[in-house]
Short mmCIF file of C-alpha atoms in Angstrom, two decimals:
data_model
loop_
_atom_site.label_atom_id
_atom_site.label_comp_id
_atom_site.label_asym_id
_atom_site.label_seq_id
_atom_site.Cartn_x
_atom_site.Cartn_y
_atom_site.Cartn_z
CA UNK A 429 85.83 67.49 72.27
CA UNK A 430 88.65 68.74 69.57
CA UNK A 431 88.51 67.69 66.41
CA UNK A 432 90.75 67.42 63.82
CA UNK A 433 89.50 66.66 59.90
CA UNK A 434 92.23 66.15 57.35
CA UNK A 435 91.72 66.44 53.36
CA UNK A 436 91.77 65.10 51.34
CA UNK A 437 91.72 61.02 52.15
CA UNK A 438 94.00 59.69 49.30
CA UNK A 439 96.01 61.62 46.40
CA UNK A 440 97.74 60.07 43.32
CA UNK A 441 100.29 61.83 41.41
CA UNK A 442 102.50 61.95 38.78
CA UNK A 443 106.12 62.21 39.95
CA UNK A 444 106.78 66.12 39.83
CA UNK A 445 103.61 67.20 40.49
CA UNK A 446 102.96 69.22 43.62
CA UNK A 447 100.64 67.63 46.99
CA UNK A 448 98.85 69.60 49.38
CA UNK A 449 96.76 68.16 52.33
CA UNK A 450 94.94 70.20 54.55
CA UNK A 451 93.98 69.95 58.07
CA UNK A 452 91.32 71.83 60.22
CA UNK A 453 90.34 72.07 63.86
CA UNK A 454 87.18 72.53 65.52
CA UNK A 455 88.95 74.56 68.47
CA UNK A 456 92.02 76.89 68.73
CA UNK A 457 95.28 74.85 69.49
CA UNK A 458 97.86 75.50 71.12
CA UNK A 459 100.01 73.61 68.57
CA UNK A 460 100.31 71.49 65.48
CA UNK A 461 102.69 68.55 64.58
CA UNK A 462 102.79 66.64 61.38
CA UNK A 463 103.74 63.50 60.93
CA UNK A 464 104.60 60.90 58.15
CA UNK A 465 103.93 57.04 58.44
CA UNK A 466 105.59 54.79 55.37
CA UNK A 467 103.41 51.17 54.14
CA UNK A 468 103.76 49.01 57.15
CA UNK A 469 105.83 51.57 59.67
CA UNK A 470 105.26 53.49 62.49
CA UNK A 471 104.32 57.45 62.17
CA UNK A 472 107.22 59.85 62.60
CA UNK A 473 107.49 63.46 63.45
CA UNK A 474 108.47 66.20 60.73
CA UNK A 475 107.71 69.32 62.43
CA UNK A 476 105.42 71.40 64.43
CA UNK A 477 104.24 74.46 64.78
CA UNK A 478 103.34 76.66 67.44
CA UNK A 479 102.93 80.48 66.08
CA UNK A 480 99.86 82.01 64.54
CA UNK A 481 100.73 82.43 61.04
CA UNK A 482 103.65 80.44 61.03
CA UNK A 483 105.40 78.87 57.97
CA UNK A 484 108.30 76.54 57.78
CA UNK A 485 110.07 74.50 55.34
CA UNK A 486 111.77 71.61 54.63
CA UNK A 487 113.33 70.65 51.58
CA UNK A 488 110.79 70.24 49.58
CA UNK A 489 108.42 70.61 52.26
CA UNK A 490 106.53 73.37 53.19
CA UNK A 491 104.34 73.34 56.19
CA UNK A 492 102.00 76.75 57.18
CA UNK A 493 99.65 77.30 60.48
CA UNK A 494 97.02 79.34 59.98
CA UNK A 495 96.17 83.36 61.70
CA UNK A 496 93.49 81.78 63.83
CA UNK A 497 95.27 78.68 65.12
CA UNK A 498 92.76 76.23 63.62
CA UNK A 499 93.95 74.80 60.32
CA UNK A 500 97.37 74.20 58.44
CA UNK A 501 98.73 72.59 55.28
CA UNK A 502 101.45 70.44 54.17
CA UNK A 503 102.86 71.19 50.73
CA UNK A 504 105.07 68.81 48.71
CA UNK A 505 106.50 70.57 45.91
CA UNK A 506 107.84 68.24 42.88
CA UNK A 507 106.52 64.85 44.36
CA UNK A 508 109.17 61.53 44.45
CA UNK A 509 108.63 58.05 44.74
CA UNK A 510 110.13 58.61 48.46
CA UNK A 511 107.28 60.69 49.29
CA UNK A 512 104.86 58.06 49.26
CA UNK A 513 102.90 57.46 52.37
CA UNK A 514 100.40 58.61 54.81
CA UNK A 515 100.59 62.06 56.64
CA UNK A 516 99.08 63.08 59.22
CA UNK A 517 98.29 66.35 61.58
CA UNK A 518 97.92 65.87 64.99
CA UNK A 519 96.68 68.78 66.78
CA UNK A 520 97.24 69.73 70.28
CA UNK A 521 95.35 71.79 72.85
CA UNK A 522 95.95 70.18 76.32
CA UNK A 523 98.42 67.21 77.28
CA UNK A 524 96.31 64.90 74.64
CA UNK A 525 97.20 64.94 70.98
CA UNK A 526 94.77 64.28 68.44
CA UNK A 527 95.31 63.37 65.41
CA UNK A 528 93.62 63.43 62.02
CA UNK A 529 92.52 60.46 59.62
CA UNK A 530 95.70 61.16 57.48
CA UNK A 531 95.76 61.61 54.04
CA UNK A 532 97.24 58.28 52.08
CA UNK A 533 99.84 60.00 49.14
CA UNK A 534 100.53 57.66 46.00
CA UNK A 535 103.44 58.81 43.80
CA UNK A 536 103.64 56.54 39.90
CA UNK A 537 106.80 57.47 38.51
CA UNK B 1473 119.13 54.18 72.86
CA UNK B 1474 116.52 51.87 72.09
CA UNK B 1475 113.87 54.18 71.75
CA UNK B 1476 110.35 52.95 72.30
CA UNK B 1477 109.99 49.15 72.33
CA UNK B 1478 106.90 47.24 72.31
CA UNK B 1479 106.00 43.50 72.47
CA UNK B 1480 104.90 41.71 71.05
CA UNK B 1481 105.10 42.57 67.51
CA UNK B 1482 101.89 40.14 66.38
CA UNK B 1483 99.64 38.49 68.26
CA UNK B 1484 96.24 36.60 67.81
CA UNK B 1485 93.70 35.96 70.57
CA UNK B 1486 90.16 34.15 71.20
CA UNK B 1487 87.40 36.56 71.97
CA UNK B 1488 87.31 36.67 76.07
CA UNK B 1489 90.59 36.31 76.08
CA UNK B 1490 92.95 38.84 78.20
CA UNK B 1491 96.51 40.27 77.43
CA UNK B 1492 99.05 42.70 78.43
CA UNK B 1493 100.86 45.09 75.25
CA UNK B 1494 104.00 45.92 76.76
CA UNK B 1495 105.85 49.19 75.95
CA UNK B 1496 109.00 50.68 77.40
CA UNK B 1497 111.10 53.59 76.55
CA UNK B 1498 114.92 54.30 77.87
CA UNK B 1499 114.87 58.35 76.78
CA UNK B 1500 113.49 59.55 80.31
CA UNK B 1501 110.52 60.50 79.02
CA UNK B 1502 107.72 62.09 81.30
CA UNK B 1503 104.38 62.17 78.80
CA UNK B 1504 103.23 58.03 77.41
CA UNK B 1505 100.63 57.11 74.93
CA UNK B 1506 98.59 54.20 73.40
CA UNK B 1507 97.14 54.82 70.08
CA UNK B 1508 95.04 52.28 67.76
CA UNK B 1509 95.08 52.42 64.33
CA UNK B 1510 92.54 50.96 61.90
CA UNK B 1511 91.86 51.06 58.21
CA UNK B 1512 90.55 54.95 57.07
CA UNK B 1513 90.29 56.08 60.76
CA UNK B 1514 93.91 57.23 61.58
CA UNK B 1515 95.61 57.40 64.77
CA UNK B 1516 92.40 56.97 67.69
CA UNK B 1517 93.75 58.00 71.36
CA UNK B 1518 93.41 55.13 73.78
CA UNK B 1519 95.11 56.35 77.11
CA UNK B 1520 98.02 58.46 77.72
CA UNK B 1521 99.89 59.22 80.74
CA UNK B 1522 101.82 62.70 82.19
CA UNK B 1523 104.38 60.72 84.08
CA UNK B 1524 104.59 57.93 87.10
CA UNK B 1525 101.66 57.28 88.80
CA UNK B 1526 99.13 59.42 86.87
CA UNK B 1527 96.82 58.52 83.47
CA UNK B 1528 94.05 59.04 82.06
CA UNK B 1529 91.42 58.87 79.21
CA UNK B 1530 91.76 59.43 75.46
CA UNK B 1531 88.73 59.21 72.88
CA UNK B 1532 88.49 55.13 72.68
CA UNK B 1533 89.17 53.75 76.39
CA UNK B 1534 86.72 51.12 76.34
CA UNK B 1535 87.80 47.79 76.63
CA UNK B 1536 91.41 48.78 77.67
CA UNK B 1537 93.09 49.42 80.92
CA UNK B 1538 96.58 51.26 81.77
CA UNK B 1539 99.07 51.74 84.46
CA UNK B 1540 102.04 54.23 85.15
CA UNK B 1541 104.06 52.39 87.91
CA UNK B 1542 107.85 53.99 86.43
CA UNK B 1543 108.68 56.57 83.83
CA UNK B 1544 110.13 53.75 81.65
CA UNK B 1545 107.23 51.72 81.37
CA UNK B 1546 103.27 51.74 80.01
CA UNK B 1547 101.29 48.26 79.71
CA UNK B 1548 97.79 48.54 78.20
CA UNK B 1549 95.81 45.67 79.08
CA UNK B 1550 93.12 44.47 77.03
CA UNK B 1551 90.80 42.57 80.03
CA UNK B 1552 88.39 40.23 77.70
CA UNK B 1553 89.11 40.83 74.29
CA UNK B 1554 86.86 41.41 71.50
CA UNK B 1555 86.73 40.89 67.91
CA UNK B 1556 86.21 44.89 67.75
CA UNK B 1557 89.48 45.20 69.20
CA UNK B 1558 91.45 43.95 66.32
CA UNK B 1559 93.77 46.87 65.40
CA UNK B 1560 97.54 47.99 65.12
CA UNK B 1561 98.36 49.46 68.56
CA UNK B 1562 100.90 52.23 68.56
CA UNK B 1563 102.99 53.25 72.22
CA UNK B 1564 104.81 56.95 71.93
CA UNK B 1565 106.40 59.46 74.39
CA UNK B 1566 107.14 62.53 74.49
CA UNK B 1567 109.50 64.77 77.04
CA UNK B 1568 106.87 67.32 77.13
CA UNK B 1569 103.62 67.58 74.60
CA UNK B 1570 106.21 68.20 71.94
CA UNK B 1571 107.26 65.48 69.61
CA UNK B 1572 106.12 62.01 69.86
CA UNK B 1573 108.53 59.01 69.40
CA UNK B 1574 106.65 56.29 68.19
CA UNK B 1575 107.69 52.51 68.66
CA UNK B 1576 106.93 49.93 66.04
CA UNK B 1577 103.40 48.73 66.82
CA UNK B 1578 101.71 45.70 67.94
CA UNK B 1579 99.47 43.84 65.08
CA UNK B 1580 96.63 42.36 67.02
CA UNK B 1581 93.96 39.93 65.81
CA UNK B 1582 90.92 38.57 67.87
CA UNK B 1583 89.13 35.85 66.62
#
């Protein structure tokens, strides 16, 4: 079955440093949705994307899907203390939605 | 709106032991899903349903059994529970297999 692996586990930064986590699937989806999950809430969607090669931002946020449809990054450019959390890619190739193990970001100001 | 909803928010059980998580959502939402979540191992698919009257498997079914009877609600029911069941259970929808609305989990602890 699809598999998703996410890297890396945890990060710890400085505050204004950049994050990047990276996510890779074992099969071609159809699309990819990121999501963010504070200490002790529930996850919630930032974005997804569907297009080969597609790149989108957010604020500070830039998320990318790669050519072949099988990996994708989240970049967090100068980190904040509201940052801080656990993201996670959830890939999707079929009505189910997989997700990875998340990586867990830790921001000391 | 209310969103998703789930009860109850904590709950602790003997082993054997059987329960019902209950989860609704008012947003008209066709696709439902139950998720676990333990320490290091993210967001594990239990069951997830396409709309009224039809569900089926995710990647850790075991142990767990669901039903679609409306579009509004999605019960998992755990039939003897087990210590290896202990977890924070997550219910989300979705209109399509677009973005998932998450409600705010179900702590459960079987001793």
């Amino acid at each position: 079955g699809q598999q998703v692996m996410q890297i890396p586990q945890y990060q710890h930064v400085q505050e204004g440093e950049d994050f990047t986590t990276y996510c890779n699937s074992s099969t071609t989806l159809s699309n990819i949705q990121w999501y963010k999950q504070r200490p002790g809430g529930h996850p919630v969607f930032l974005i997804q994307l569907v297009k080969s090669g597609e790149v989108k931002k957010q604020k500070r946020l830039t998320f990318q899907f790669g050519e072949a449809k099988k990996n994708s990054s989240l970049h967090i450019t100068a980190t904040q203390t509201t940052d801080v959390g656990t993201y996670f890619c959830a890939g999707n190739s079929g009505y189910a939605l997989n997700f990875g193990k998340g990586t867990s970001l830790l921001v000391t100001p | 709106n209310a969103g998703v909803t789930q009860t109850p928010k904590f709950q602790v059980l003997k082993t054997g032991q059987s329960m019902t998580l209950q989860c609704a959502q008012d947003m008209n939402h066709e696709y439902m899903s139950w998720y676990r979540q333990d320490p290091g191992m993210g967001l594990r698919l239990i069951h997830y349903s396409v709309g009224a009257g039809i569900t089926d498997q995710g990647e850790v079914p075991n142990g767990y059994n669901v039903s679609r009877s409306t579009t509004e609600d999605f019960p998992l029911r755990l039939l003897s529970a087990a210590p290896s069941q202990t977890s924070v259970y997550f219910c989300a929808s979705s209109r399509t297999s677009g973005e998932q609305f998450f409600g705010p989990g179900t702590r459960l602890t079987v001793l």
